[in-house]
Tab-separated table of C-alpha atoms and ligand atoms in Angstrom:
chain	number	residue	atom	x	y	z
A	658	MET	CA	-29.657	0.704	24.213
A	659	GLN	CA	-31.473	-1.945	26.205
A	660	GLN	CA	-34.789	-0.206	25.394
A	661	ASP	CA	-34.066	-0.096	21.683
A	662	GLY	CA	-33.020	-3.725	21.789
A	663	SER	CA	-36.064	-4.853	23.748
A	664	ARG	CA	-38.389	-3.260	21.213
A	665	LEU	CA	-36.744	-5.379	18.536
A	666	ASP	CA	-36.383	-8.499	20.666
A	667	PRO	CA	-38.901	-9.062	23.492
A	668	TRP	CA	-36.703	-11.834	24.955
A	669	ILE	CA	-33.773	-9.546	25.673
A	670	SER	CA	-34.551	-8.969	29.377
A	671	ARG	CA	-34.344	-12.717	29.993
A	672	TYR	CA	-30.921	-13.256	28.526
A	673	ALA	CA	-27.881	-14.072	30.661
A	674	ALA	CA	-25.469	-11.181	31.110
A	675	ARG	CA	-22.960	-12.882	28.802
A	676	ALA	CA	-25.386	-12.704	25.851
A	677	SER	CA	-24.778	-8.972	25.596
A	678	SER	CA	-21.166	-9.631	24.635
A	679	MET	CA	-22.258	-11.970	21.821
A	680	THR	CA	-22.292	-9.639	18.844
A	681	ALA	CA	-21.826	-10.249	15.132
A	682	SER	CA	-18.232	-9.857	13.985
A	683	GLU	CA	-17.296	-7.438	11.214
A	684	ILE	CA	-16.742	-10.437	8.955
A	685	ARG	CA	-20.182	-11.871	9.606
A	686	SER	CA	-22.034	-8.668	8.847
A	687	LEU	CA	-19.920	-8.235	5.713
A	688	PHE	CA	-20.768	-11.676	4.408
A	689	ALA	CA	-24.007	-10.725	2.620
A	690	VAL	CA	-22.396	-8.023	0.503
A	691	ALA	CA	-19.062	-9.754	0.067
A	692	SER	CA	-20.683	-12.881	-1.326
A	693	ARG	CA	-22.373	-10.973	-4.188
A	694	PRO	CA	-20.867	-12.235	-7.439
A	695	GLU	CA	-20.063	-8.748	-8.758
A	696	VAL	CA	-18.018	-7.951	-5.634
A	697	VAL	CA	-14.419	-9.191	-5.527
A	698	SER	CA	-14.223	-10.417	-1.975
A	699	LEU	CA	-10.833	-10.150	-0.364
A	700	ALA	CA	-12.740	-10.378	2.926
A	701	GLY	CA	-13.614	-13.966	3.900
A	702	GLY	CA	-11.099	-16.689	4.693
A	703	MET	CA	-12.784	-19.510	2.799
A	704	PRO	CA	-10.433	-22.297	1.737
A	705	TYR	CA	-10.472	-23.049	-2.008
A	706	VAL	CA	-12.062	-26.496	-1.714
A	707	GLN	CA	-12.513	-26.576	-5.490
A	708	ALA	CA	-8.846	-27.611	-5.592
A	709	LEU	CA	-9.875	-31.024	-4.203
A	710	ASP	CA	-10.479	-33.984	-6.491
A	711	LEU	CA	-14.220	-34.234	-5.838
A	712	ASP	CA	-14.736	-37.460	-7.833
A	713	MET	CA	-12.065	-39.177	-5.780
A	714	LEU	CA	-13.639	-37.869	-2.566
A	715	ALA	CA	-17.116	-39.012	-3.667
A	716	ASP	CA	-15.828	-42.526	-4.366
A	717	GLY	CA	-14.001	-42.635	-1.046
A	718	PHE	CA	-17.001	-41.405	0.946
A	719	ALA	CA	-19.351	-43.854	-0.810
A	720	LYS	CA	-17.014	-46.757	-0.062
A	721	MET	CA	-16.707	-45.620	3.550
A	722	ILE	CA	-20.492	-45.604	3.969
A	723	ARG	CA	-20.896	-48.987	2.295
A	724	GLU	CA	-18.222	-50.576	4.468
A	725	ARG	CA	-18.567	-48.706	7.778
A	726	GLY	CA	-21.960	-47.016	7.490
A	727	ALA	CA	-23.333	-48.451	10.718
A	728	THR	CA	-20.465	-46.814	12.632
A	729	ALA	CA	-20.381	-43.585	10.603
A	730	LEU	CA	-24.105	-42.977	11.153
A	731	GLN	CA	-24.059	-43.805	14.878
A	732	TYR	CA	-23.074	-41.836	18.003
A	733	GLY	CA	-19.427	-42.217	18.929
A	734	SER	CA	-16.955	-41.411	21.658
A	735	GLY	CA	-16.973	-37.914	23.180
A	736	GLN	CA	-13.198	-37.812	22.770
A	737	GLY	CA	-13.337	-38.793	19.109
A	738	ASP	CA	-12.649	-41.888	17.045
A	739	PRO	CA	-9.593	-43.751	18.433
A	740	PHE	CA	-8.145	-44.589	15.020
A	741	LEU	CA	-8.514	-41.003	13.771
A	742	ARG	CA	-6.736	-39.803	16.929
A	743	GLU	CA	-3.817	-42.110	16.007
A	744	GLN	CA	-3.813	-40.655	12.484
A	745	ILE	CA	-3.814	-37.119	13.907
A	746	LEU	CA	-0.490	-37.988	15.576
A	747	GLU	CA	0.941	-38.512	12.080
A	748	VAL	CA	-0.313	-35.083	10.974
A	749	MET	CA	1.137	-33.438	14.096
A	750	ALA	CA	4.474	-35.191	13.492
A	751	GLU	CA	4.764	-32.877	10.455
A	752	VAL	CA	5.028	-29.892	12.834
A	753	GLY	CA	7.460	-31.739	15.102
A	754	ILE	CA	5.002	-32.876	17.775
A	755	SER	CA	5.222	-36.325	19.294
A	756	ALA	CA	2.289	-37.131	21.547
A	757	ASN	CA	-0.056	-39.816	22.771
A	758	ALA	CA	-3.398	-40.402	21.014
A	759	ASP	CA	-4.963	-40.482	24.511
A	760	ASP	CA	-4.300	-36.749	24.823
A	761	VAL	CA	-6.068	-35.780	21.589
A	762	VAL	CA	-9.701	-34.628	21.695
A	763	VAL	CA	-11.448	-34.419	18.316
A	764	THR	CA	-13.718	-31.396	17.980
A	765	THR	CA	-16.182	-29.856	15.536
A	766	GLY	CA	-13.504	-27.698	13.909
A	767	SER	CA	-10.826	-26.027	16.001
A	768	GLN	CA	-13.351	-23.270	16.704
A	769	MET	CA	-15.105	-25.660	19.062
A	770	ALA	CA	-11.776	-26.564	20.643
A	771	LEU	CA	-11.278	-22.867	21.385
A	772	ASP	CA	-14.683	-22.733	23.024
A	773	LEU	CA	-13.998	-25.832	25.151
A	774	VAL	CA	-10.612	-24.592	26.342
A	775	VAL	CA	-12.005	-21.225	27.374
A	776	ARG	CA	-15.006	-22.872	29.040
A	777	VAL	CA	-12.695	-25.071	31.114
A	778	PHE	CA	-10.143	-22.362	31.990
A	779	CYS	CA	-11.799	-18.969	32.203
A	780	ASP	CA	-14.115	-17.305	34.696
A	781	PRO	CA	-15.582	-13.883	33.895
A	782	GLY	CA	-12.878	-11.234	34.337
A	783	ASP	CA	-9.956	-13.628	33.800
A	784	VAL	CA	-7.345	-12.256	31.441
A	785	VAL	CA	-6.509	-13.766	28.062
A	786	LEU	CA	-3.433	-12.334	26.343
A	787	VAL	CA	-3.629	-12.123	22.558
A	788	GLU	CA	-1.528	-10.761	19.712
A	789	SER	CA	-2.206	-7.350	18.162
A	790	PRO	CA	-4.149	-8.039	15.956
A	791	SER	CA	-5.750	-11.428	16.705
A	792	TYR	CA	-8.170	-13.940	15.138
A	793	VAL	CA	-11.673	-12.511	15.232
A	794	GLY	CA	-13.316	-15.890	15.964
A	795	ALA	CA	-11.159	-16.353	19.058
A	796	LEU	CA	-11.933	-12.841	20.281
A	797	GLY	CA	-15.621	-13.735	19.971
A	798	VAL	CA	-15.146	-16.774	22.225
A	799	PHE	CA	-13.194	-14.798	24.829
A	800	ARG	CA	-15.897	-12.131	24.796
A	801	ALA	CA	-18.695	-14.707	25.108
A	802	TYR	CA	-17.074	-16.063	28.290
A	803	GLU	CA	-16.610	-12.489	29.584
A	804	CYS	CA	-12.814	-12.660	29.654
A	805	GLU	CA	-10.722	-9.534	29.756
A	806	VAL	CA	-8.724	-9.577	26.538
A	807	VAL	CA	-5.364	-7.800	26.603
A	808	HIS	CA	-3.400	-7.226	23.403
A	809	VAL	CA	0.356	-7.715	23.335
A	810	PRO	CA	2.302	-5.880	20.617
A	811	MET	CA	3.382	-7.831	17.587
A	812	GLU	CA	6.017	-6.965	15.019
A	813	GLU	CA	7.498	-8.496	11.878
A	814	GLN	CA	8.819	-11.458	13.887
A	815	GLY	CA	5.565	-11.995	15.764
A	816	LEU	CA	4.811	-11.490	19.452
A	817	ASN	CA	7.272	-9.175	21.188
A	818	PRO	CA	8.582	-11.178	24.192
A	819	ILE	CA	9.760	-8.084	26.083
A	820	ALA	CA	6.345	-6.449	25.767
A	821	LEU	CA	4.794	-9.775	26.733
A	822	GLU	CA	6.797	-9.959	29.946
A	823	GLU	CA	6.049	-6.312	30.779
A	824	THR	CA	2.345	-6.898	30.209
A	825	VAL	CA	2.376	-9.993	32.425
A	826	ASN	CA	4.211	-8.142	35.208
A	827	ARG	CA	1.811	-5.204	35.025
A	828	LEU	CA	-1.295	-7.395	35.132
A	829	VAL	CA	0.022	-9.508	38.004
A	830	LYS	CA	0.766	-6.320	39.949
A	831	GLU	CA	-2.833	-5.228	39.322
A	832	GLY	CA	-3.985	-8.509	40.868
A	833	LYS	CA	-5.345	-9.909	37.587
A	834	LYS	CA	-5.535	-13.627	36.865
A	835	ILE	CA	-3.934	-14.398	33.499
A	836	LYS	CA	-5.351	-17.685	32.286
A	837	LEU	CA	-4.099	-18.046	28.721
A	838	LEU	CA	-1.743	-16.656	26.139
A	839	TYR	CA	-3.496	-17.224	22.797
A	840	THR	CA	-1.103	-17.228	19.851
A	841	ILE	CA	-1.055	-18.162	16.156
A	842	PRO	CA	2.686	-18.471	15.487
A	843	SER	CA	2.477	-19.792	11.899
A	844	TYR	CA	0.942	-17.830	8.993
A	845	HIS	CA	-1.049	-15.667	11.332
A	846	ASN	CA	-4.704	-14.761	10.834
A	847	PRO	CA	-4.997	-11.830	10.199
A	848	ALA	CA	-1.396	-10.556	10.254
A	849	GLY	CA	0.184	-12.969	7.730
A	850	ILE	CA	3.243	-13.227	9.995
A	851	THR	CA	5.262	-16.296	11.018
A	852	GLN	CA	7.366	-16.324	14.170
A	853	PRO	CA	10.900	-17.627	13.601
A	854	PRO	CA	12.138	-20.418	15.917
A	855	GLU	CA	14.206	-18.125	18.198
A	856	ARG	CA	11.181	-15.912	18.786
A	857	ARG	CA	9.052	-18.943	19.704
A	858	GLN	CA	11.679	-19.951	22.234
A	859	GLN	CA	11.729	-16.452	23.737
A	860	VAL	CA	7.947	-16.477	24.090
A	861	LEU	CA	8.093	-19.948	25.660
A	862	ASP	CA	10.761	-18.718	28.086
A	863	VAL	CA	8.422	-15.967	29.277
A	864	ALA	CA	5.593	-18.491	29.543
A	865	ARG	CA	7.757	-20.818	31.654
A	866	ARG	CA	8.962	-18.043	33.929
A	867	HIS	CA	5.401	-16.940	34.661
A	868	GLN	CA	3.664	-20.336	34.528
A	869	LEU	CA	1.543	-19.034	31.664
A	870	ALA	CA	-0.600	-21.560	29.780
A	871	VAL	CA	-0.079	-21.103	26.031
A	872	LEU	CA	-2.919	-21.831	23.618
A	873	GLU	CA	-1.223	-22.420	20.263
A	874	ASP	CA	-3.629	-22.233	17.323
A	875	ASP	CA	-2.168	-23.805	14.199
A	876	PRO	CA	-4.667	-24.301	11.365
A	877	TYR	CA	-2.275	-23.043	8.652
A	878	GLY	CA	1.025	-24.649	9.730
A	879	LEU	CA	1.231	-27.036	6.747
A	880	LEU	CA	0.504	-24.293	4.207
A	881	GLY	CA	3.974	-22.750	3.916
A	882	PHE	CA	4.743	-21.715	0.338
A	883	ASP	CA	8.325	-22.932	0.361
A	884	GLY	CA	7.146	-26.340	1.598
A	885	LYS	CA	8.925	-25.826	4.928
A	886	VAL	CA	6.870	-26.514	8.009
A	887	PRO	CA	7.472	-24.341	11.090
A	888	ARG	CA	8.071	-26.375	14.243
A	889	ALA	CA	5.120	-26.009	16.599
A	890	MET	CA	5.693	-24.445	20.028
A	891	ARG	CA	4.032	-27.511	21.525
A	892	ALA	CA	6.849	-29.648	20.087
A	893	ASP	CA	9.303	-28.048	22.528
A	894	GLU	CA	7.038	-27.490	25.488
A	895	PRO	CA	4.498	-30.291	26.011
A	896	ASN	CA	3.540	-29.268	29.540
A	897	GLN	CA	2.870	-25.585	29.047
A	898	VAL	CA	1.157	-25.566	25.642
A	899	LEU	CA	-2.316	-26.614	24.523
A	900	TYR	CA	-2.262	-27.160	20.764
A	901	LEU	CA	-5.204	-26.663	18.379
A	902	GLY	CA	-5.228	-28.298	14.949
A	903	SER	CA	-7.732	-28.446	12.115
A	904	PHE	CA	-8.447	-30.238	8.859
A	905	SER	CA	-10.360	-27.198	7.573
A	906	LYS	CA	-7.480	-25.886	5.469
A	907	THR	CA	-5.697	-29.142	4.680
A	908	ILE	CA	-8.786	-31.149	3.656
A	909	ALA	CA	-12.118	-29.318	3.806
A	910	SER	CA	-13.681	-26.822	6.184
A	911	GLY	CA	-17.179	-28.256	5.574
A	912	LEU	CA	-16.236	-31.505	7.298
A	913	ARG	CA	-15.790	-29.555	10.554
A	914	VAL	CA	-13.064	-31.710	12.063
A	915	GLY	CA	-10.403	-30.203	14.300
A	916	TRP	CA	-8.692	-31.236	17.495
A	917	VAL	CA	-7.019	-30.152	20.689
A	918	LEU	CA	-3.926	-31.770	22.169
A	919	ALA	CA	-3.723	-31.171	25.908
A	920	PRO	CA	-1.890	-32.490	28.958
A	921	HIS	CA	-3.595	-35.515	30.439
A	922	GLY	CA	-5.662	-33.903	33.217
A	923	VAL	CA	-6.846	-31.043	31.015
A	924	ARG	CA	-7.866	-33.504	28.335
A	925	GLU	CA	-10.315	-35.166	30.714
A	926	LYS	CA	-12.054	-31.857	31.458
A	927	LEU	CA	-12.177	-31.009	27.755
A	928	VAL	CA	-13.899	-34.326	26.995
A	929	LEU	CA	-16.503	-33.674	29.690
A	930	ALA	CA	-17.094	-30.161	28.318
A	931	ALA	CA	-17.362	-31.570	24.779
A	932	GLU	CA	-19.868	-34.199	25.863
A	933	SER	CA	-22.075	-31.559	27.441
A	934	ALA	CA	-21.936	-29.462	24.257
A	935	VAL	CA	-22.371	-32.072	21.497
A	936	LEU	CA	-22.277	-35.573	23.084
A	937	CYS	CA	-19.694	-36.527	20.481
A	938	PRO	CA	-18.207	-35.038	17.320
A	939	SER	CA	-19.761	-36.241	14.051
A	940	ASN	CA	-18.772	-39.853	13.426
A	941	PHE	CA	-19.617	-39.374	9.765
A	942	SER	CA	-17.110	-36.544	9.343
A	943	GLN	CA	-14.469	-38.269	11.431
A	944	LEU	CA	-14.641	-41.473	9.408
A	945	ALA	CA	-14.607	-39.447	6.179
A	946	VAL	CA	-11.398	-37.746	7.320
A	947	SER	CA	-9.938	-40.995	8.602
A	948	ASP	CA	-10.672	-42.764	5.326
A	949	TYR	CA	-9.217	-39.854	3.359
A	950	LEU	CA	-5.994	-39.890	5.387
A	951	GLN	CA	-5.662	-43.621	4.946
A	952	ASN	CA	-6.511	-43.995	1.280
A	953	GLN	CA	-5.849	-40.705	-0.479
A	954	PRO	CA	-2.610	-38.821	-1.142
A	955	TRP	CA	-3.190	-36.156	1.509
A	956	ARG	CA	0.352	-34.784	1.474
A	957	GLU	CA	0.154	-34.269	-2.302
A	958	GLN	CA	-3.202	-32.544	-1.901
A	959	ILE	CA	-1.705	-30.158	0.655
A	960	ALA	CA	1.018	-29.377	-1.891
A	961	VAL	CA	-1.733	-28.548	-4.426
A	962	PHE	CA	-3.350	-26.192	-1.892
A	963	ARG	CA	0.025	-24.577	-1.167
A	964	ASP	CA	0.752	-23.984	-4.859
A	965	THR	CA	-2.743	-22.597	-5.425
A	966	TYR	CA	-2.439	-20.136	-2.529
A	967	LYS	CA	1.109	-19.150	-3.473
A	968	LEU	CA	-0.034	-18.094	-6.960
A	969	ARG	CA	-2.827	-16.067	-5.380
A	970	ARG	CA	-0.512	-14.487	-2.828
A	971	ASP	CA	1.784	-13.480	-5.692
A	972	ALA	CA	-1.138	-11.967	-7.644
A	973	LEU	CA	-2.108	-9.935	-4.575
A	974	LEU	CA	1.360	-8.702	-3.633
A	975	ASP	CA	2.539	-7.994	-7.195
A	976	THR	CA	-0.558	-5.939	-7.944
A	977	MET	CA	-0.379	-4.049	-4.644
A	978	LYS	CA	3.238	-3.207	-5.417
A	979	LEU	CA	2.213	-1.835	-8.805
A	980	LEU	CA	-0.941	0.029	-7.856
A	981	MET	CA	-1.250	0.879	-4.169
A	982	PRO	CA	-0.781	4.573	-3.376
A	983	ALA	CA	2.428	5.604	-1.622
A	984	GLY	CA	2.189	5.285	2.144
A	985	THR	CA	0.409	1.922	1.990
A	986	THR	CA	2.364	-0.980	3.498
A	987	TRP	CA	1.572	-4.670	3.911
A	988	THR	CA	2.973	-7.889	5.336
A	989	VAL	CA	4.445	-10.517	3.006
A	990	PRO	CA	2.969	-13.853	4.082
A	991	THR	CA	5.117	-16.934	3.492
A	992	GLY	CA	2.089	-19.208	3.875
A	993	GLY	CA	-1.581	-19.203	4.847
A	994	PHE	CA	-4.362	-16.962	3.600
A	995	TYR	CA	-3.805	-13.324	4.640
A	996	SER	CA	-1.879	-10.108	4.227
A	997	TRP	CA	-2.281	-7.251	6.694
A	998	VAL	CA	-2.368	-3.809	5.162
A	999	THR	CA	-1.588	-0.475	6.794
A	1000	LEU	CA	-3.208	2.443	4.940
A	1001	PRO	CA	-1.740	5.895	4.350
A	1002	GLU	CA	-1.972	8.196	7.375
A	1003	GLY	CA	-5.469	9.439	8.153
A	1004	ILE	CA	-7.551	6.839	6.287
A	1005	ASP	CA	-10.152	4.985	8.361
A	1006	SER	CA	-10.674	1.515	6.884
A	1007	ARG	CA	-14.144	1.132	8.374
A	1008	ALA	CA	-15.423	4.455	7.032
A	1009	MET	CA	-13.921	3.567	3.655
A	1010	LEU	CA	-15.582	0.148	3.447
A	1011	PRO	CA	-18.979	1.224	1.990
A	1012	ARG	CA	-17.113	3.212	-0.668
A	1013	ALA	CA	-15.027	0.115	-1.431
A	1014	VAL	CA	-18.127	-2.064	-1.717
A	1015	ASN	CA	-19.671	0.548	-4.035
A	1016	SER	CA	-16.556	0.024	-6.126
A	1017	LEU	CA	-17.217	-3.737	-5.898
A	1018	VAL	CA	-14.362	-4.826	-3.689
A	1019	ALA	CA	-14.571	-6.017	-0.053
A	1020	TYR	CA	-12.035	-6.432	2.750
A	1021	VAL	CA	-12.254	-6.681	6.531
A	1022	PRO	CA	-11.537	-3.451	8.453
A	1023	GLY	CA	-8.749	-3.745	11.016
A	1024	THR	CA	-10.841	-2.814	14.059
A	1025	GLY	CA	-12.544	-6.253	14.017
A	1026	PHE	CA	-9.271	-7.888	15.049
A	1027	TYR	CA	-8.831	-5.870	18.236
A	1028	VAL	CA	-11.017	-5.475	21.316
A	1029	ASP	CA	-9.802	-1.985	22.150
A	1030	GLY	CA	-10.470	0.179	19.115
A	1031	GLN	CA	-7.028	-0.193	17.514
A	1032	GLY	CA	-6.819	-1.019	13.811
A	1033	LYS	CA	-8.556	1.992	12.253
A	1034	GLY	CA	-5.844	2.497	9.678
A	1035	GLU	CA	-5.477	-1.209	8.929
A	1036	LEU	CA	-7.311	-3.928	7.036
A	1037	ARG	CA	-7.080	-7.621	6.238
A	1038	LEU	CA	-6.908	-8.950	2.695
A	1039	SER	CA	-7.526	-12.662	2.014
A	1040	TYR	CA	-6.227	-14.173	-1.194
A	1041	CYS	CA	-7.363	-17.751	-0.573
A	1042	TYR	CA	-10.627	-17.853	-2.499
A	1043	PRO	CA	-10.744	-15.621	-5.618
A	1044	THR	CA	-8.832	-16.692	-8.725
A	1045	PRO	CA	-5.624	-14.744	-9.487
A	1046	ASP	CA	-7.286	-12.633	-12.221
A	1047	ARG	CA	-10.062	-11.666	-9.826
A	1048	ILE	CA	-7.500	-10.792	-7.167
A	1049	VAL	CA	-5.720	-8.502	-9.650
A	1050	GLU	CA	-9.050	-6.836	-10.443
A	1051	GLY	CA	-9.909	-6.560	-6.735
A	1052	VAL	CA	-6.622	-4.868	-5.891
A	1053	ARG	CA	-7.032	-2.522	-8.887
A	1054	ARG	CA	-10.419	-1.470	-7.483
A	1055	LEU	CA	-9.076	-1.172	-3.945
A	1056	ALA	CA	-6.143	0.968	-5.047
A	1057	GLY	CA	-8.646	3.301	-6.766
A	1058	VAL	CA	-10.704	3.491	-3.577
A	1059	VAL	CA	-7.635	4.358	-1.470
A	1060	GLU	CA	-6.656	7.070	-4.009
A	1061	GLN	CA	-10.184	8.454	-3.822
A	1062	GLU	CA	-10.069	8.369	-0.019
A	1063	LEU	CA	-6.847	10.387	-0.034
A	1064	ASP	CA	-8.567	12.964	-2.298
A	1065	LEU	CA	-11.563	13.100	0.060
A	1066	LEU	CA	-9.251	13.590	3.041
A	1067	ALA	CA	-7.440	16.397	1.246
A	1068	THR	CA	-10.754	18.079	0.346
A	1069	PHE	CA	-12.809	17.649	3.536
A	1070	GLY	CA	-10.258	16.840	6.247
A	1071	PRO	CA	-10.507	13.796	8.553
A	1072	ASP	CA	-13.463	15.100	10.594
A	1073	ALA	CA	-15.820	16.028	7.756
A	1074	LEU	CA	-15.550	13.079	5.397
A	1075	PRO	CA	-18.830	12.340	3.562
A	1076	HIS	CA	-20.756	9.369	4.953
A	1077	THR	CA	-21.461	6.598	2.460
A	1078	GLU	CA	-24.123	3.934	3.117
A	1079	MET	CA	-23.291	0.310	2.489
A	1080	PRO	CA	-24.928	-0.478	-0.871
A	1081	ASN	CA	-28.025	-2.630	-0.692
A	1082	PHE	CA	-27.838	-5.213	-3.423
A	1083	ALA	CA	-31.152	-6.824	-2.460
A	1084	ASN	CA	-33.066	-5.649	-5.531
A	1085	THR	CA	-30.219	-5.620	-8.014
A	1086	PRO	CA	-30.149	-8.570	-10.371
A	1087	ALA	CA	-26.712	-10.143	-10.142
A	1088	PRO	CA	-24.747	-9.264	-13.271
A	1089	ASN	CA	-22.925	-12.014	-15.034
A	1090	VAL	CA	-19.561	-11.516	-13.356
A	1091	ARG	CA	-17.569	-14.277	-11.663
B	481	PMP	N1	-8.205	-20.435	14.273
B	481	PMP	C1	-7.842	-19.633	13.272
B	481	PMP	C2	-6.616	-18.802	13.413
B	481	PMP	C3	-8.603	-19.578	12.094
B	481	PMP	O1	-8.229	-18.766	11.103
B	481	PMP	C4	-9.772	-20.374	12.005
B	481	PMP	C5	-10.667	-20.342	10.790
B	481	PMP	N2	-10.678	-19.242	10.029
B	481	PMP	C6	-10.092	-21.203	13.076
B	481	PMP	C7	-9.290	-21.208	14.208
B	481	PMP	C8	-11.316	-22.076	13.080
B	481	PMP	O2	-11.201	-23.081	12.114
B	481	PMP	P1	-12.066	-24.393	12.085
B	481	PMP	O3	-13.106	-24.323	13.148
B	481	PMP	O4	-12.651	-24.445	10.720
B	481	PMP	O5	-11.098	-25.511	12.331
C-alpha cells in the first residue's frame, strides 16, 4: 500500500505516522456526486441557511463593520471575544447550564473544539468511548490523534449505561487508559436519538463512579420539534463534563463559530492549544454573531429553523412509511437533522450506494459512523437541506433501489451481487432539475 501511495505522492515517506490515519470520510468522498443537481441528496448535513432573512443579516453586518470595523478586522483574544462569551452564557441557559464566561473558549466551529480537547487530553493509544454509531467528524479527530476508539451500544433511549459500565470495567482490567466518553445526547448525529433525562443521569452516574471525563457535543439541542429543549448533561455535572456548543445550526455554519465550556484548569490548556492552532478565532465572525444575538430575534429564527426541519422530517418519515419495503426500520427523530435506517436483512448499504446514485439519490452508508466495520446494513438519511417535495422524490427513488437490491439478492445471493461503479457525472451536462 505504501508503494502504491508513494507512486502517487512522493512526499508520503516523510509524513508523520499519524498522517496515515487521516483519510477522507465516506461523506467527503460522496460530496462530489451528492452535490449534483439531478441527485436528491439525503447525504450531507448542511443546515438550510436559506431560511435566514439575508437582507436583515446584510444590514446588520454592514452596520457592525461601519461601527466596529477596526475591531472586527483585527486580531483578537485567543479565548474569544469577552462580550460574545457573556452572550454564549445566555444561549447555554436555554439548555439549563449556568456557567462563568471565563470558562468559555470560542472556537472555529465546534469541530475545532473537538480537535483542541483531544489534543489536550489524548496520547496515542488512549481510549475514547463513543456511541454506536457516532459522529463521523469526531471519529476523524480521534483517528488523527491515534486514539483507540471503542463503541458502546446504543438503543432507542441512547447510550446503554450497563454496557457502558461493562466496557469501562473490561478496558480498565486490560490496563487501558480511558480519556473521554464522547456523547451527543440530543438529536444525535447520525442516529436521530435523544436520551431522556433519567438515561442521562444513569450515564453520569457511571461517569462519576469511574472518574470518566464526558465530552458532551450539543450542536442540535435547540432544534427540538416540539419546542422543548433537553437539559444538557453539563447542567447537572459541571465538574465531569466538557460541553461543546455551536452556532452552525442556530445561525449559520459558514460563520464557523462554536465554543467549548470547560472546568477552569482545562480551559487554560484549551486556550493555549487554540493559540498555537489559529492565534485567535475570527474576530469578524465573532462580532457578526455577537451583533446578531444582540440586535436580531434569534429565538424566533431558531423557531423558523425548527418548523422548517419538522416539515422535512415529516416528509421523510411519511414517505418511508408509505414506500419502504418491509423489513426496513428507522428512528423517529424529535429534533435535529437525521434519521438512521436499518435495511432488510442481507443488504449492504455501501455496495448499494452506486446503484442508488445511478437512480439519482444519495445517502451515507452506515459503516462511516463506526471504526470497527459495523453498520453494513444501516445508513443515514438527512432531511435538513432538500425541500419537502425533493425529499418525497428522494425516498421514492431510494425505496425503488432497496426493492431492486432485494431482487438482486434473491437472484444472485449475497456473495455474487453485481458490482456497480459510482457514476461519473463529469461530462454530463447538468439537467434542469432542482
Ligand atoms: N458535532 C456534531 C455532532 C455535528 O453534527 C457537527 C456538524 N455536522 C459538528 C460537531 C461540527 O459542527 P461545527 O464545526 O459546524 O460547529
